[in-house]
Short mmCIF file of C-alpha atoms and ligand atoms in Angstrom, two decimals:
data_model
loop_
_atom_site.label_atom_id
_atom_site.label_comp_id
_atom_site.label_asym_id
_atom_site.label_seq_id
_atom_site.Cartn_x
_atom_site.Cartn_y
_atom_site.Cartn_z
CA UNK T 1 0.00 0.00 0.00
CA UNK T 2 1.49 3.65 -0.78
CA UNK T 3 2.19 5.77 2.28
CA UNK T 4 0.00 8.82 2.81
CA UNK T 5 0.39 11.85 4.55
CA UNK T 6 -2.42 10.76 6.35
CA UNK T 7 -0.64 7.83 7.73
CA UNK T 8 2.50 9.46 8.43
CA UNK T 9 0.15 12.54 10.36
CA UNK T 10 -1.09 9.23 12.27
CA UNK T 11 1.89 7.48 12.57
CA UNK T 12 2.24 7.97 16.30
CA UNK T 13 -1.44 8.16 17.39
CA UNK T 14 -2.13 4.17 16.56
CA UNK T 15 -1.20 3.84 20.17
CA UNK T 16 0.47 0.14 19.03
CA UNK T 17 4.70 0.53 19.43
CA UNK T 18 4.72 2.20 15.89
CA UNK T 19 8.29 1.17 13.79
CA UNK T 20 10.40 4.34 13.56
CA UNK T 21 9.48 6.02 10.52
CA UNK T 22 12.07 5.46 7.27
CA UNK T 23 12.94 8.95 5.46
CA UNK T 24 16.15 8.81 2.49
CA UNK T 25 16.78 11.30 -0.14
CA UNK T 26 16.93 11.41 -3.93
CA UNK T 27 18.15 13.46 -6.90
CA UNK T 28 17.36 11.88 -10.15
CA UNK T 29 15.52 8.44 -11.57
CA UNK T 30 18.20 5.63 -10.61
CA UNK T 31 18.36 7.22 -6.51
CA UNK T 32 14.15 7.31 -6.31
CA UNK T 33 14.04 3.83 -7.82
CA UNK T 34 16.99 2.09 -5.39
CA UNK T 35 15.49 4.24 -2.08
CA UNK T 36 11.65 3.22 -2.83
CA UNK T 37 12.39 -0.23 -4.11
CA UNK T 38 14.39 -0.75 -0.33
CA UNK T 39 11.49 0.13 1.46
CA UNK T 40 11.82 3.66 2.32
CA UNK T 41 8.13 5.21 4.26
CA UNK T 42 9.31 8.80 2.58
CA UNK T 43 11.48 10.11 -0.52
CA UNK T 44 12.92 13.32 0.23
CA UNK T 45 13.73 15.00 -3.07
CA UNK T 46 16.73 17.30 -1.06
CA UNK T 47 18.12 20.58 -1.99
CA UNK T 48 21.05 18.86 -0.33
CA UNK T 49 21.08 17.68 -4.20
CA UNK T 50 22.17 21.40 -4.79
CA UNK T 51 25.72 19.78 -2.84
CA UNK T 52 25.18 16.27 -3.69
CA UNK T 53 23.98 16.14 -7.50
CA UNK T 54 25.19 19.93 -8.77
CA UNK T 55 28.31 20.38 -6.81
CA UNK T 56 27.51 23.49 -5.21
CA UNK T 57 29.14 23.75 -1.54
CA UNK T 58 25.45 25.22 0.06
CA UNK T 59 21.84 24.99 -1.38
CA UNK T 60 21.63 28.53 -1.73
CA UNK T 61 21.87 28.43 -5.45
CA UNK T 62 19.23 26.03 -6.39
CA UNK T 63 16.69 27.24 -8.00
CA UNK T 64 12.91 26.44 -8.59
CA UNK T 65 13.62 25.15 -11.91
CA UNK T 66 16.64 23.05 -10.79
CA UNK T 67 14.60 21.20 -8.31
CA UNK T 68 11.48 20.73 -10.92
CA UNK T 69 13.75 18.84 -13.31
CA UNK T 70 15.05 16.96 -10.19
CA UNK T 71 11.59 16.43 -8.84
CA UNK T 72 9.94 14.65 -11.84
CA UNK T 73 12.87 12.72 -12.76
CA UNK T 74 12.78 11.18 -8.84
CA UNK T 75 8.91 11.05 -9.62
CA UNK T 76 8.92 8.35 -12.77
CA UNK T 77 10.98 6.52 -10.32
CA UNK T 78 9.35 6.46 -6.90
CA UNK T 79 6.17 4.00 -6.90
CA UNK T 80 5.41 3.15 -3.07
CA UNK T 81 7.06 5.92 -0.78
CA UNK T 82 5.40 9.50 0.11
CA UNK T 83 7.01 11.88 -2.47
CA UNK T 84 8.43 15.03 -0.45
CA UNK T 85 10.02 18.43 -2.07
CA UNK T 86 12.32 20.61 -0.41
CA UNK T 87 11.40 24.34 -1.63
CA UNK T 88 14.62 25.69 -2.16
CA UNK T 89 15.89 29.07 -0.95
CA UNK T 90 14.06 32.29 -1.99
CA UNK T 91 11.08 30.13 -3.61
CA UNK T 92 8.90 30.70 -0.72
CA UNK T 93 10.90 33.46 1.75
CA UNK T 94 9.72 36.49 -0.02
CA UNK T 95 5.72 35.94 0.56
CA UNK T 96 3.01 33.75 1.17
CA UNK T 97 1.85 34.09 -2.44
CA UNK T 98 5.31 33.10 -3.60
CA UNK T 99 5.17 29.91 -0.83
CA UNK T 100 1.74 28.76 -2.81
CA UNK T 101 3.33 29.01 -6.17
CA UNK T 102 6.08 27.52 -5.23
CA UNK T 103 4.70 24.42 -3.72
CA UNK T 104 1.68 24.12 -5.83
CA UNK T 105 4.39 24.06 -9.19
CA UNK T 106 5.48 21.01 -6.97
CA UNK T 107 2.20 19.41 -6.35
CA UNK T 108 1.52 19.63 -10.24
CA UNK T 109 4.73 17.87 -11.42
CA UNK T 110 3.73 14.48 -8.30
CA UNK T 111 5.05 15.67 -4.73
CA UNK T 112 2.35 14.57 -2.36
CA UNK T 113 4.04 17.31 0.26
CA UNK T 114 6.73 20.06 0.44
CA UNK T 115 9.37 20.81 3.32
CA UNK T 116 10.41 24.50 4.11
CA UNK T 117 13.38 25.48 6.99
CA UNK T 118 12.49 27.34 9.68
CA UNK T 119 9.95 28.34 12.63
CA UNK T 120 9.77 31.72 13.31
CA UNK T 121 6.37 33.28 12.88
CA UNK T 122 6.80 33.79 9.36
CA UNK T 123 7.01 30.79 8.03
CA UNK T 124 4.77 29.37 10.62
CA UNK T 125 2.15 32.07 8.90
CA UNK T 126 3.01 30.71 5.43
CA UNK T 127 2.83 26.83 6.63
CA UNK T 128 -0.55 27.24 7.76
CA UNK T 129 -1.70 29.27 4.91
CA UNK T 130 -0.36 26.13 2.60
CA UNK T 131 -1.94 23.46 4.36
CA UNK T 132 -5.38 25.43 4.33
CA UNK T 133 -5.06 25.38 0.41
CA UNK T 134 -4.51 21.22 0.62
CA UNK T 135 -0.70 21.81 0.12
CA UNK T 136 1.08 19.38 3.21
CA UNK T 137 3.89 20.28 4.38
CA UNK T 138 7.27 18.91 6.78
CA UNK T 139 8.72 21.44 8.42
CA UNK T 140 12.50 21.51 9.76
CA UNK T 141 14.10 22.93 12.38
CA UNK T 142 17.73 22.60 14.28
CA UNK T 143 20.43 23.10 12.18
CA UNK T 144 18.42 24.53 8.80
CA UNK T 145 21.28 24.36 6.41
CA UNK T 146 19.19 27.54 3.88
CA UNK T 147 19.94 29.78 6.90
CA UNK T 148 24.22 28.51 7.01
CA UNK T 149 25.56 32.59 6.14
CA UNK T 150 23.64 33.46 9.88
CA UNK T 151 24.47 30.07 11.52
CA UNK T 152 27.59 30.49 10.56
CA UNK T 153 28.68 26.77 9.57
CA UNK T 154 26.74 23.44 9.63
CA UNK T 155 26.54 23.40 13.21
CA UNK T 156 25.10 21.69 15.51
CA UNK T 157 21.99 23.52 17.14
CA UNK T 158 20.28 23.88 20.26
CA UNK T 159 23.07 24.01 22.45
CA UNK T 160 21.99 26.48 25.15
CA UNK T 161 18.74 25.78 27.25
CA UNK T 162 17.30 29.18 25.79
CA UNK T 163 18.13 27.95 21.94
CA UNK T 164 16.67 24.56 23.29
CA UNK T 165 13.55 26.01 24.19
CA UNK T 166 13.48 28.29 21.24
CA UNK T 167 13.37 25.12 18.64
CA UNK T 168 10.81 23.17 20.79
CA UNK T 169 8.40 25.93 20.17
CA UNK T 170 9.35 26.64 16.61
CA UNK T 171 8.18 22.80 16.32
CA UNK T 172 5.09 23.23 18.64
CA UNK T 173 3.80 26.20 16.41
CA UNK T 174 4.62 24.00 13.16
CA UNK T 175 2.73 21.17 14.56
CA UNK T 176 -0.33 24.07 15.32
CA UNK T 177 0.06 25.79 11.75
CA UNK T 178 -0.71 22.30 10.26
CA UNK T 179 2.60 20.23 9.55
CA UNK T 180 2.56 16.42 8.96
CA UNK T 181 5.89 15.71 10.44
CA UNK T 182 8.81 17.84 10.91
CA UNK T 183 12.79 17.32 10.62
CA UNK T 184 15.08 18.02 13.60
CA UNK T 185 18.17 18.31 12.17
CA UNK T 186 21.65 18.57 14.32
CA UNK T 187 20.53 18.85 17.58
CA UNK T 188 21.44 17.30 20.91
CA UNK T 189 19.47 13.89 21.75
CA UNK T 190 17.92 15.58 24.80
CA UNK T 191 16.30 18.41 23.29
CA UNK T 192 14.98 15.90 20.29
CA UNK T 193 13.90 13.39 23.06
CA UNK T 194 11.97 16.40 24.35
CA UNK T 195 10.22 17.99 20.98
CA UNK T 196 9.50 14.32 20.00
CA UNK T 197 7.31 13.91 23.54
CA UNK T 198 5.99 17.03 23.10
CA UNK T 199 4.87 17.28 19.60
CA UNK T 200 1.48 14.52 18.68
CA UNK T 201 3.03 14.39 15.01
CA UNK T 202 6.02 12.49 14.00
CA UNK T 203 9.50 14.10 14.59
CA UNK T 204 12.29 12.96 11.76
CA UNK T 205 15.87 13.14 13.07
CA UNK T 206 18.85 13.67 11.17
CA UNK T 207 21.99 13.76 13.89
CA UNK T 208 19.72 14.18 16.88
CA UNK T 209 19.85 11.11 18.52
CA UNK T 210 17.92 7.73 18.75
CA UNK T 211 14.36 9.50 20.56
CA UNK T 212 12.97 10.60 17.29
CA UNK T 213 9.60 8.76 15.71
CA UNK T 214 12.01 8.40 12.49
CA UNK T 215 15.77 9.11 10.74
CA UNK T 216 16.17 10.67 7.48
CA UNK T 217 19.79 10.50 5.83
CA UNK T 218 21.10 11.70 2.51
CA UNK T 219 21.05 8.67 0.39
CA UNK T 220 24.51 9.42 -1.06
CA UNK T 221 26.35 9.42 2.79
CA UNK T 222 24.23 6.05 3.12
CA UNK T 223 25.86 4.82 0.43
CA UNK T 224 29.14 6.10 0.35
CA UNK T 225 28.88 8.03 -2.59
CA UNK T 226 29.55 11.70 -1.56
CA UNK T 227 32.81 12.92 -1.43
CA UNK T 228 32.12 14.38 1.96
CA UNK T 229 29.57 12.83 4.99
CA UNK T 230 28.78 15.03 7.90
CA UNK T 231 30.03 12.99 11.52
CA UNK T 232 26.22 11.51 12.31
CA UNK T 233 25.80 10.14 9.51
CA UNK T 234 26.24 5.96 8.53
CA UNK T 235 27.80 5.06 5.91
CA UNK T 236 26.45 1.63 4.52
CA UNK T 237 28.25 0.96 1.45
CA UNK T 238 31.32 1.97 -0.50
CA UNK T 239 30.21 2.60 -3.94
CA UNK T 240 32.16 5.66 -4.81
CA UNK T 241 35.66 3.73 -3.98
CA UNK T 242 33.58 0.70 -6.50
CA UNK T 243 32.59 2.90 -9.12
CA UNK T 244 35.91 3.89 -9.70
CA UNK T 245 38.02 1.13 -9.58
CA UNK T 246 34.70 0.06 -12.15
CA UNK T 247 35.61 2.73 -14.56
CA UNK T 248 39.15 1.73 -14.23
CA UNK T 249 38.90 -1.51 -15.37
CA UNK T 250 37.07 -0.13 -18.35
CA UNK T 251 39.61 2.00 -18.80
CA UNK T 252 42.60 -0.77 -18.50
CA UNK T 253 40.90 -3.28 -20.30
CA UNK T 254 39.91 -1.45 -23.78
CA UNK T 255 43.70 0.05 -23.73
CA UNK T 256 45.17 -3.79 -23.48
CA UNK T 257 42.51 -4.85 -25.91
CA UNK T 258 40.72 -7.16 -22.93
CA UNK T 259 37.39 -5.46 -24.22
CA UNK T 260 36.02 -5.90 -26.16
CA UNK T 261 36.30 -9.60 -26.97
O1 KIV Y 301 17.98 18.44 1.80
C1 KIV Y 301 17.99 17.43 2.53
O2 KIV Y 301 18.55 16.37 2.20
C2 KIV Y 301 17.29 17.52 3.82
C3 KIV Y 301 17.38 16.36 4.76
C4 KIV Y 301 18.76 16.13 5.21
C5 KIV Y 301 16.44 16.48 5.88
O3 KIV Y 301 16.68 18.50 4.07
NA1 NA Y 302 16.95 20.25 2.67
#
């Protein structure tokens, strides 16, 4: 059976000792096909693909159009998971109306839902203007990686008790303005323990800790294809190292005349 918002927004209120929920990201056909043929509850289509698939060293310059031709290529691949698009920087920042576009241009081209950083009262507004026009979204909070010029770095987040208190009510007021779910991303185990208890809708950690109602990892750290993988994450597979010693082969055997035969 395909996975529905509506079963993720439910996920925890079954009362039964739900399974953590399954979350890995894609960029293109082949990464959609291998993460939703494994079994994955939720395809994030990542601007992390800005880093991962573009080679750019923040997502700041994706743009709109990037991530549609991303989007529907992940789309003809994914047949069982919930379908989730990041809205990438300055697609929905600059107003409500822009948010709607945005999101709805995503909706058209398959994604079931949309994720947007943040959860200060503006995007909180803009959330819960979404999901009153049937739009769901994930929110994300923590370490928000659009925001990395003010953060200064991909740091971890929610160090202090007052920056700990400050996320658990960014997520609180997500969970009010209509969110399905929403990321906590690079924050101590503690404060994620805490937002998870608190909040009656999933939380999805990436490098906070084991207390979250589901993980989400970047699908190329999983499997060792990135050049780069931040300290939280596992690394499941080698293929990078294969690929190229792959390639070599090639390489060695049409120059010696091995192929072909
Ligand atoms: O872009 C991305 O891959 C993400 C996940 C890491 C949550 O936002
Ligand atoms: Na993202």
């Amino acid at each position: 059976m395909a996975v529905s918002v509506d079963r993720i927004l439910r996920w925890k209120q079954t009362g039964a000792p739900a399974q953590p929920i399954t979350v890995l990201t894609a960029w293109d056909v082949m990464s959609g096909q291998i993460v939703d043929q494994a079994g994955a509850d939720i395809v994030l289509v990542g601007d992390s693909l800005a880093m991962v698939a573009l080679g750019y060293d923040t997502t700041l310059p994706l743009t709109t159009e990037d991530m549609v031709i991303c989007a529907k290529a992940v789309r003809r691949g994914v047949k069982n998971a919930l379908l989730v698009v990041d809205l990438p920087f300055l697609s929905y920042q600059t107003s409500v109306e822009d948010a709607i576009r945005a999101a709805g241009q995503m909706l058209k081209i398959g994604a079931q839902a949309v994720k947007l950083e943040g959860g200060h009262d503006e995007v909180v507004e803009t959330v819960r203007r979404l999901v009153q026009w049937g739009i769901p979204v994930m929110g994300h909070v923590g370490l928000t990686p659009q925001s990395v010029n003010q953060l200064g770095g991909f740091r971890k987040q929610g160090k202090t008790p007052e920056e700990g208190d400050r996320i658990l009510a960014e997520a609180k007021a997500l969970e009010q303005a209509g969110a399905f779910c929403v990321v906590l991303e690079h924050i101590p185990a503690e404060l994620a323990r805490n937002i998870t208890k608190a909040l009656s809708i999933p939380t999805i950690g990436i490098g906070a800790g084991v207390h979250c109602d589901g993980q989400v990892l970047v699908t190329a750290d999983v499997l060792g294809l990135s050049a780069w993988q931040p300290p939280f994450a596992k690394v499941y597979a080698n293929l990078r190292q294969q690929a190229v010693e792959a390639a070599q082969q090639f390489c060695e055997e049409v120059r010696s005349g091995q192929y072909p035969a």
